[in-house]
Short mmCIF file of N, CA, C and O in Angstrom, two decimals:
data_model
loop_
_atom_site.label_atom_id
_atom_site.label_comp_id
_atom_site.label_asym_id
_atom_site.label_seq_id
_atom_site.Cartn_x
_atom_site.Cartn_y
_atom_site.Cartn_z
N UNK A 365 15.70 7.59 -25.38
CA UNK A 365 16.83 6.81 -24.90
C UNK A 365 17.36 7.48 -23.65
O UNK A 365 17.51 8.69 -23.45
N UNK A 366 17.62 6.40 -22.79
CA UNK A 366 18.28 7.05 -21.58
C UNK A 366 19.73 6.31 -21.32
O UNK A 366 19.99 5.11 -21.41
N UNK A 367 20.63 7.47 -20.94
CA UNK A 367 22.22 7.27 -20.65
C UNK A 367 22.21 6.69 -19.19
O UNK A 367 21.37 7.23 -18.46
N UNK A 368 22.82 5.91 -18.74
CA UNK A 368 23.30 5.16 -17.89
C UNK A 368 23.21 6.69 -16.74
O UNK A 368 22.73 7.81 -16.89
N UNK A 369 23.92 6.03 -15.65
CA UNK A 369 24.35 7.43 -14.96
C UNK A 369 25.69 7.18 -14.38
O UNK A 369 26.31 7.99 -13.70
N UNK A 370 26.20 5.68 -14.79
CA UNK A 370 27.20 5.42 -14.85
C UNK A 370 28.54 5.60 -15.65
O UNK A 370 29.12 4.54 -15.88
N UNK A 371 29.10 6.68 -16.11
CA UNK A 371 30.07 7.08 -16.97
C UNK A 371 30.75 5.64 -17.85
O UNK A 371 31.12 5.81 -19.02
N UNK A 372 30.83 4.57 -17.34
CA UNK A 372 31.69 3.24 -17.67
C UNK A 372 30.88 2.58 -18.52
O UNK A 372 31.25 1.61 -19.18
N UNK A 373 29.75 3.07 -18.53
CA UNK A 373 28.34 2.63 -19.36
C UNK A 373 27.79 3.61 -20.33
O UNK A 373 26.58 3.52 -20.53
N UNK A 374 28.38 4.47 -20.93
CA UNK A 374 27.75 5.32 -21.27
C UNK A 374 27.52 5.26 -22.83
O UNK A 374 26.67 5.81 -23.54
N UNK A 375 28.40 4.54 -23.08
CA UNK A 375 27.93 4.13 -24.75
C UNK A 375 26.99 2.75 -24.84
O UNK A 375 26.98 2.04 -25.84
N UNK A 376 26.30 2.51 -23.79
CA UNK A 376 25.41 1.60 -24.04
C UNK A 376 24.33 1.97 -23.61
O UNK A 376 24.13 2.18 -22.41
N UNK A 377 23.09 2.19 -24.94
CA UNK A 377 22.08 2.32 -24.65
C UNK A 377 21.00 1.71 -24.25
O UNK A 377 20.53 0.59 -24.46
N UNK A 378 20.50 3.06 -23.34
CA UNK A 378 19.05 1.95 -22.16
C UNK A 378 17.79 2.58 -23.02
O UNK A 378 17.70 3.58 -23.74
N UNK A 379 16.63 1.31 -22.53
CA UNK A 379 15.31 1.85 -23.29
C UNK A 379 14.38 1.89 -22.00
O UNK A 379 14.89 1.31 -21.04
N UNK A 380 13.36 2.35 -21.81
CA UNK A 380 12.30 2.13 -20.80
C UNK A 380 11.19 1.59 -21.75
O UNK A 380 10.58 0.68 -21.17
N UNK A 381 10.72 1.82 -22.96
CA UNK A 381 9.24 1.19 -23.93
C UNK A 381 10.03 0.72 -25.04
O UNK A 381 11.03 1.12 -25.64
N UNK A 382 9.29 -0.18 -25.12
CA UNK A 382 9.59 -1.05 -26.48
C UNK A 382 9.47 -0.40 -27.73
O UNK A 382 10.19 -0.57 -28.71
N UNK A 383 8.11 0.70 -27.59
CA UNK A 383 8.14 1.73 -28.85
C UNK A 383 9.35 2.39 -29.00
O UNK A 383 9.43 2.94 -30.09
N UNK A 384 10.41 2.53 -28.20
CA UNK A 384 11.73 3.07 -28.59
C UNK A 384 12.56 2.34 -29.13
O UNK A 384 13.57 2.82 -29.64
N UNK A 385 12.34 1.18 -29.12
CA UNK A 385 13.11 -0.07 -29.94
C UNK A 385 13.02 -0.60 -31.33
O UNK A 385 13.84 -0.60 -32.24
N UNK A 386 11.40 -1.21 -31.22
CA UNK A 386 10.78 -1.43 -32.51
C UNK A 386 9.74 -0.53 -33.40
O UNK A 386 8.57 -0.41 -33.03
N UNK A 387 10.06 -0.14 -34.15
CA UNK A 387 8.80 0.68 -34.99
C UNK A 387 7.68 -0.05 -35.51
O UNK A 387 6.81 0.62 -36.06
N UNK A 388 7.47 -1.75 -35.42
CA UNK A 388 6.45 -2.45 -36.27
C UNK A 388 6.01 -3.42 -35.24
O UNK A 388 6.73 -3.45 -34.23
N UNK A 389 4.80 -4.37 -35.28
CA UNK A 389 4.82 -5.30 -34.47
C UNK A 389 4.88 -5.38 -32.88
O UNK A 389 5.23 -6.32 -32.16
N UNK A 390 4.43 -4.08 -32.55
CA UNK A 390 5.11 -3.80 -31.02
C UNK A 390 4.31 -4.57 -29.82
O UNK A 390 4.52 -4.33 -28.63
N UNK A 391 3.28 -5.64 -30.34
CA UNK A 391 2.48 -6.28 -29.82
C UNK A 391 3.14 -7.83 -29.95
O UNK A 391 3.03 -8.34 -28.83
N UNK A 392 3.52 -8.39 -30.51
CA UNK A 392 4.38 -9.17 -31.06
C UNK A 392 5.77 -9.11 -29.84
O UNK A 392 6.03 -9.77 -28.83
N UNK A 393 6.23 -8.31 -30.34
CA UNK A 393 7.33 -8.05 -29.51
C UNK A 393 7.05 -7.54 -28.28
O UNK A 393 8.10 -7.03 -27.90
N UNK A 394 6.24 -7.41 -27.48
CA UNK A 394 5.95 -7.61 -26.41
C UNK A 394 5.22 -8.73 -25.69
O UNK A 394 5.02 -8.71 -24.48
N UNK A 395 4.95 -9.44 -26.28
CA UNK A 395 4.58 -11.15 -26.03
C UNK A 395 5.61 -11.34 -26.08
O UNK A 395 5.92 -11.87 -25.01
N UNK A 396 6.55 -11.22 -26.79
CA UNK A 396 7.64 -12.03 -26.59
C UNK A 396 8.78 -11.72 -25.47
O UNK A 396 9.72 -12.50 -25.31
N UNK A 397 8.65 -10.62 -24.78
CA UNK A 397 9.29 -9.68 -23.75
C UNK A 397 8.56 -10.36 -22.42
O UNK A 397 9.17 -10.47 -21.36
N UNK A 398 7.36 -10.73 -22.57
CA UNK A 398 6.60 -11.33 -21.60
C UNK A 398 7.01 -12.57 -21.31
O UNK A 398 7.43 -12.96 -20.22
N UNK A 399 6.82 -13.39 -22.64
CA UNK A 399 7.18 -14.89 -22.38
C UNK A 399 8.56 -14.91 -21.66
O UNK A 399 8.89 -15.67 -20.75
N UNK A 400 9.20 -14.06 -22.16
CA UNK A 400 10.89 -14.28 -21.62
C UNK A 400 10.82 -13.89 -20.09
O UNK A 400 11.49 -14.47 -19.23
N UNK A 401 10.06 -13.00 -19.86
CA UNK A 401 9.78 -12.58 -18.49
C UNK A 401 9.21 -13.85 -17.63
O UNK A 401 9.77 -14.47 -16.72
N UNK A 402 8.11 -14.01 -18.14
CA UNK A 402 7.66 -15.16 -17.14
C UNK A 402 8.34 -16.66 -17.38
O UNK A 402 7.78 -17.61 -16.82
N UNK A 403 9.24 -16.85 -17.99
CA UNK A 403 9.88 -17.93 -18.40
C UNK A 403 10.92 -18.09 -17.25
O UNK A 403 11.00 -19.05 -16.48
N UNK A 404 11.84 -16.79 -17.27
CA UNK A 404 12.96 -16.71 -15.94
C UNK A 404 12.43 -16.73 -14.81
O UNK A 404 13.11 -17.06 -13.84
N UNK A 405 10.70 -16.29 -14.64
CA UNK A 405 10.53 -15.95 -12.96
C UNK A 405 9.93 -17.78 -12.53
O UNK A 405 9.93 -18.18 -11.37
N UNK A 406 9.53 -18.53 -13.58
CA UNK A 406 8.98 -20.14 -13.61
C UNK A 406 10.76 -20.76 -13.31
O UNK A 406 10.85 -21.52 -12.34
N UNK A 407 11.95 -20.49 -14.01
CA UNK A 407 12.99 -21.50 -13.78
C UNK A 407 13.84 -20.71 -12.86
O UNK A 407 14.98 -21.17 -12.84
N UNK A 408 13.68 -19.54 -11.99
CA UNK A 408 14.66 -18.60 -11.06
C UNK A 408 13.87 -18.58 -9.77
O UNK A 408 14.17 -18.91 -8.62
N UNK A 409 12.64 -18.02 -10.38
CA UNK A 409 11.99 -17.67 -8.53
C UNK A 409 11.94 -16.00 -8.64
O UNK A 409 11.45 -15.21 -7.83
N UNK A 410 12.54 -15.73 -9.80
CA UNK A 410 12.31 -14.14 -9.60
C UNK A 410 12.17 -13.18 -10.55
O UNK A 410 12.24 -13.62 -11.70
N UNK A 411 12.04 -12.19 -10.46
CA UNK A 411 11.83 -11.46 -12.52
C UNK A 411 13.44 -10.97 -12.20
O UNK A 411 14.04 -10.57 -11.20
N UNK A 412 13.84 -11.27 -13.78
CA UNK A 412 15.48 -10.39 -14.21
C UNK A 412 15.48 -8.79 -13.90
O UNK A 412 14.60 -7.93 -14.00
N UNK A 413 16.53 -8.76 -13.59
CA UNK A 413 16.57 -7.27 -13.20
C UNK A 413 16.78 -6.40 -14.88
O UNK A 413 16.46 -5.23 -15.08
N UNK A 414 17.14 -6.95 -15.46
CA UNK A 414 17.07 -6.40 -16.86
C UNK A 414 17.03 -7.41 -17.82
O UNK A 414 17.48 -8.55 -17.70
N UNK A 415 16.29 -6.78 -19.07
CA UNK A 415 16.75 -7.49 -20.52
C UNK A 415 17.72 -6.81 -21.47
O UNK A 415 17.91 -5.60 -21.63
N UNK A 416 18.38 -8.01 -22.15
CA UNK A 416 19.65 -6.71 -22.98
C UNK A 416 18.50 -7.75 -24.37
O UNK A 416 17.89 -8.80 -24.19
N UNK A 417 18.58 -6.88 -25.68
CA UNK A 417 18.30 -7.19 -26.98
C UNK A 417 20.03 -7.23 -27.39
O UNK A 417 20.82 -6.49 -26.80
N UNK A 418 20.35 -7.91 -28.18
CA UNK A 418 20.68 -7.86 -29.46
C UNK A 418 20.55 -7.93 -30.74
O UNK A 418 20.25 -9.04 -31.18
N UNK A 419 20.71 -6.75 -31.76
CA UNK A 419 20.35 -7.12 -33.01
C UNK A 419 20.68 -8.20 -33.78
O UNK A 419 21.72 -8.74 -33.40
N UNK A 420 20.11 -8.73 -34.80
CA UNK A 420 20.49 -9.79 -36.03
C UNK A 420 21.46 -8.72 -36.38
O UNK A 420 21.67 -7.66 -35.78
N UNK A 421 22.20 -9.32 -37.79
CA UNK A 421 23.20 -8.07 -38.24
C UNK A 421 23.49 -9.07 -40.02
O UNK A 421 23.54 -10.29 -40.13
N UNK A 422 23.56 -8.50 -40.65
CA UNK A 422 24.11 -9.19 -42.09
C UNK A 422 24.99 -7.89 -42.47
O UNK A 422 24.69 -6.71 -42.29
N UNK A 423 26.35 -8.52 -43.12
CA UNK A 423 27.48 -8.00 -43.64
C UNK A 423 27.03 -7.51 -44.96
O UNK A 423 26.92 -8.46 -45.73
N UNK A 424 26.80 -6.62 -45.40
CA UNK A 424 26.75 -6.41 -46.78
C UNK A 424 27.25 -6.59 -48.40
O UNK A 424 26.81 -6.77 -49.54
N UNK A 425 29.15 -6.33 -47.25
CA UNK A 425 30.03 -6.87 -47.89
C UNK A 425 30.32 -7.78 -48.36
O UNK A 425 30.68 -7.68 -49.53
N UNK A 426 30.35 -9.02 -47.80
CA UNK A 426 30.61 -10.27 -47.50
C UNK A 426 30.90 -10.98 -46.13
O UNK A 426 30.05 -10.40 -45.46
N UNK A 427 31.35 -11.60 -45.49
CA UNK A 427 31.61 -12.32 -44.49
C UNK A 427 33.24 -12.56 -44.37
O UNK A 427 34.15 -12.35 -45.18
N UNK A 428 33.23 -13.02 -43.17
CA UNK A 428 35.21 -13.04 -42.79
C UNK A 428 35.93 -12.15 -42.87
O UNK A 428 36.99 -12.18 -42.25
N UNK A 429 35.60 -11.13 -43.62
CA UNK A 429 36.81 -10.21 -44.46
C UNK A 429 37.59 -9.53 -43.43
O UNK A 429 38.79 -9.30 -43.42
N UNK A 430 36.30 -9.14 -42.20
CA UNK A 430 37.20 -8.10 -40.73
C UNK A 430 38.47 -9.10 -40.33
O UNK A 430 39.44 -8.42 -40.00
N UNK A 431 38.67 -10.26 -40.29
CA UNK A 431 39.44 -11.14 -39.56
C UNK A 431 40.93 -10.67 -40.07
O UNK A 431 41.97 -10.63 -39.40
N UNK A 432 40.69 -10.26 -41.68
CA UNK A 432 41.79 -10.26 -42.53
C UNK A 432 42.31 -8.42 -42.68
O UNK A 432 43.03 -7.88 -43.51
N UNK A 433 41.43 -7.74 -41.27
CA UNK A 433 41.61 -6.23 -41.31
C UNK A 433 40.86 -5.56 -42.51
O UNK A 433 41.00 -4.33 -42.52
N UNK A 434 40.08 -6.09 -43.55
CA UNK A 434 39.27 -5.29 -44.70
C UNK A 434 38.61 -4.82 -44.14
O UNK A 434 38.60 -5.30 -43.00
N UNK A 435 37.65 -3.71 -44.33
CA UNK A 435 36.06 -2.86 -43.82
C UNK A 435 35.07 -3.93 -44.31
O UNK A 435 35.00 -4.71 -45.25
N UNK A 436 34.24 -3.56 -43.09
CA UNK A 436 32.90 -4.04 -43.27
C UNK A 436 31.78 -3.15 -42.96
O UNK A 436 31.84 -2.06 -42.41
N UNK A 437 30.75 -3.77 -43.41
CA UNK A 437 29.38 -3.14 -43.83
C UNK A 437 28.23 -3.35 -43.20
O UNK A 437 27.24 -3.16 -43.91
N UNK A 438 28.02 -3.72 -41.97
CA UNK A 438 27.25 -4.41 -41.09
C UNK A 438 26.22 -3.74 -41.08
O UNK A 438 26.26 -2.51 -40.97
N UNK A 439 25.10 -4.44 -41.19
CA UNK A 439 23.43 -3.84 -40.75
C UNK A 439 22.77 -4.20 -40.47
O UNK A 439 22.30 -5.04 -41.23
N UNK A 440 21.97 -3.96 -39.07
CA UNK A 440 21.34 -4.39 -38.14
C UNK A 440 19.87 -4.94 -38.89
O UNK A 440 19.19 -4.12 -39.51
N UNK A 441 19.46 -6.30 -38.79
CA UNK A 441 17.94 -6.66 -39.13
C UNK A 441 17.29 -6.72 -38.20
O UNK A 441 17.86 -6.45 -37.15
N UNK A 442 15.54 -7.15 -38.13
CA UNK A 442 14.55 -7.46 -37.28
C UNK A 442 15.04 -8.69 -35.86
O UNK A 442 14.77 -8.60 -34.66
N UNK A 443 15.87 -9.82 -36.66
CA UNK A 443 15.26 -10.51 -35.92
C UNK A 443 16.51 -10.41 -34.76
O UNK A 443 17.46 -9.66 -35.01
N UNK A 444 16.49 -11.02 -33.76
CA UNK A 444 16.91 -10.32 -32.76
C UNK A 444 17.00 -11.47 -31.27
O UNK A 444 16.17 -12.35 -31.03
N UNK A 445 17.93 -11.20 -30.63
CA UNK A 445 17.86 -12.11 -29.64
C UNK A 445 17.54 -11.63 -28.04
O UNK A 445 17.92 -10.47 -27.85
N UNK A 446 17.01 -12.17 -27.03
CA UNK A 446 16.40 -11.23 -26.37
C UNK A 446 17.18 -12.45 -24.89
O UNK A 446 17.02 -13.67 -24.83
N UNK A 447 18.03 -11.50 -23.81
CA UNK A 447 18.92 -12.06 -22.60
C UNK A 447 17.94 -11.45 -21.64
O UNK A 447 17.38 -10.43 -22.02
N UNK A 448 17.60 -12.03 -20.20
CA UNK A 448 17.70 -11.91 -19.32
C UNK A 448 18.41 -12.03 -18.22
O UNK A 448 18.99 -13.09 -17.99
N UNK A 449 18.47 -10.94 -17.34
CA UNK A 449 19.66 -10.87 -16.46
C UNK A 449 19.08 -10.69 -15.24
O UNK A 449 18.04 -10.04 -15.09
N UNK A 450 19.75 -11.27 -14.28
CA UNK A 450 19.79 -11.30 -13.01
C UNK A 450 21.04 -11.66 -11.82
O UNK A 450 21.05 -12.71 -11.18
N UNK A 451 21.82 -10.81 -11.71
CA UNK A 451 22.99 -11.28 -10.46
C UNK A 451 22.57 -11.58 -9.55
O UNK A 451 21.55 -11.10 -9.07
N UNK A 452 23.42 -12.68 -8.95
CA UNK A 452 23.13 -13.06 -7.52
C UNK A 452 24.58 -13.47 -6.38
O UNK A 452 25.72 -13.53 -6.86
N UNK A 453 24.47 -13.58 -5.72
CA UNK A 453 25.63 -13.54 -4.82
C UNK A 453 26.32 -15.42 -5.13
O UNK A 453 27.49 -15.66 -4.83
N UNK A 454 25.74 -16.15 -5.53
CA UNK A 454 26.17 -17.34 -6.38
C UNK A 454 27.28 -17.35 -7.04
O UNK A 454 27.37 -16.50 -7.93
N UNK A 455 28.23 -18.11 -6.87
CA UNK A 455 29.73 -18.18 -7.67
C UNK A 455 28.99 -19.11 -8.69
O UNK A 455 29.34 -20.28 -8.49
N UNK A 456 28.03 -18.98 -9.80
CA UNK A 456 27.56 -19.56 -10.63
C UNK A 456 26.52 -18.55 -11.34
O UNK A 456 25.69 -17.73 -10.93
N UNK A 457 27.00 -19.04 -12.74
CA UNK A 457 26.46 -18.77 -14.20
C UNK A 457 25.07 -20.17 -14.48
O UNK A 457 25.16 -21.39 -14.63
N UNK A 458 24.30 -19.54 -14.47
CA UNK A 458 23.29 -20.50 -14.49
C UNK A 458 22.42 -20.03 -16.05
O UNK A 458 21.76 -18.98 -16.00
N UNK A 459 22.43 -20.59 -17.02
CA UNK A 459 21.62 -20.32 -18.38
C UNK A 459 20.33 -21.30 -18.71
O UNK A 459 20.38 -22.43 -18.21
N UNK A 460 19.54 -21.07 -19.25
CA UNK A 460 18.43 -21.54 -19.98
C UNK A 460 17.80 -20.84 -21.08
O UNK A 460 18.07 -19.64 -21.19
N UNK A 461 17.10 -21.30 -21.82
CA UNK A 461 17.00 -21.28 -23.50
C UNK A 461 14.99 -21.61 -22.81
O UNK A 461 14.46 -22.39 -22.01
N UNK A 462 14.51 -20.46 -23.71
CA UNK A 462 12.96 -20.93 -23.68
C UNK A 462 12.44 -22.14 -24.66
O UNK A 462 11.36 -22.71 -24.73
N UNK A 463 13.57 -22.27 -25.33
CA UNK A 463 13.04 -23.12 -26.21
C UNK A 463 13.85 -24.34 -26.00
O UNK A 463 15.05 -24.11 -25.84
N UNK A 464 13.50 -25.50 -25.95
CA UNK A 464 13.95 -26.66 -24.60
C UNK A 464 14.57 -27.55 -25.98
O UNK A 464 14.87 -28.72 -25.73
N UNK A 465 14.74 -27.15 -27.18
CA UNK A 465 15.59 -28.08 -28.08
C UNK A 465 17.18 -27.39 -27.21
O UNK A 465 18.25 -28.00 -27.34
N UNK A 466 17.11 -26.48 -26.62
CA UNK A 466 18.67 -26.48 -26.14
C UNK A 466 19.08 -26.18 -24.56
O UNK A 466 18.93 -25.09 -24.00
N UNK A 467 19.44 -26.96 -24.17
CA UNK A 467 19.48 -27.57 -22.50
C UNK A 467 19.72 -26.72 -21.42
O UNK A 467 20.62 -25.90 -21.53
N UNK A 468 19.42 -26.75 -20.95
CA UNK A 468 20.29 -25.53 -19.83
C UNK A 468 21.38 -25.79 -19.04
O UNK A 468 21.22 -26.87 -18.46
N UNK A 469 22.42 -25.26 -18.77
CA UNK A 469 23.92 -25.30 -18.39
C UNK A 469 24.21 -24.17 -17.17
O UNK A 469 23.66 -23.09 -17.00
N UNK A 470 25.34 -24.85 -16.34
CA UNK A 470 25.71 -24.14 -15.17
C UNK A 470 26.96 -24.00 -15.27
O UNK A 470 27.56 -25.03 -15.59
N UNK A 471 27.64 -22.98 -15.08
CA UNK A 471 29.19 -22.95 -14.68
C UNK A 471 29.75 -22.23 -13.69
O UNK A 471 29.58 -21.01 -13.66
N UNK A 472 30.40 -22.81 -12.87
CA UNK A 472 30.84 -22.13 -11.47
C UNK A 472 31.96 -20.94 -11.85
O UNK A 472 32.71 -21.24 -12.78
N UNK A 473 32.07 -20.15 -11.48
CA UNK A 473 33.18 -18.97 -11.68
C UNK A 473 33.37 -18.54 -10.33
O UNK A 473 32.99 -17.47 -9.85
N UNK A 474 33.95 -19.40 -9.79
CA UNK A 474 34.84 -19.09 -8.36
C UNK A 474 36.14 -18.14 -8.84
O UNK A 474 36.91 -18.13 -9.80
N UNK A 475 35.91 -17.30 -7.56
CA UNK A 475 37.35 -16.33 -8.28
C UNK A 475 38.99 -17.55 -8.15
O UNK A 475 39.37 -18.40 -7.34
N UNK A 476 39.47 -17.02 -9.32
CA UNK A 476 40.98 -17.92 -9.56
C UNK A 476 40.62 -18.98 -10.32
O UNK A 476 41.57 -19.49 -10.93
N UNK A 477 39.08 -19.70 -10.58
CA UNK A 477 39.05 -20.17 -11.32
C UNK A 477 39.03 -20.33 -12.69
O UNK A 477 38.97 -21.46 -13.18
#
């Protein structure tokens, strides 16, 4: 794992190999690092400057309970969602989904707006 070198970032961890991520399937999950790759450079024009993962997560406890201030029990599973990122000098948020049951959407974020 590598630390940012940015202090403001420093509790978020960076990976360079996927073997630092997943312990199973690392072929699998790199097809799928690919597809996402060549998916953004087919609807952008360019490769993302990064991917963030997020884990799945199931409560152990139960569900809702944090809302009501109780502890929870959270633990990270396999399956997992995988963002590509790319800034651009665009006053626009531009999204797409590889999987075309869900549409792709734009939203302008002009400052003051």
């Amino acid at each position: 794992m590598l630390a940012p070198a940015d202090s403001t970032l420093a509790t978020v961890p960076t990976f360079n190999a996927l073997s630092d991520i997943y312990t199973s399937d690392l072929l699998k999950h790199a097809a799928r690092f690919q597809l996402l790759t060549e998916a953004f450079i087919a609807t952008y024009g360019f490769k993302p400057s990064f991917i963030v993962r997020a884990p799945g997560r199931v409560n152990i406890i139960g569900e809702h309970i944090d809302y009501c201030g109780f502890p929870v029990f959270p633990m990270a599973i396999v399956p997992d969602s995988l963002i590509a990122v790319r800034a651009t000098r665009e006053h626009r948020i531009r999204l797409a989904n590889i999987n075309p049951k869900y549409p792709s959407r734009e939203f302008s974020c002009e400052s003051g707006s």
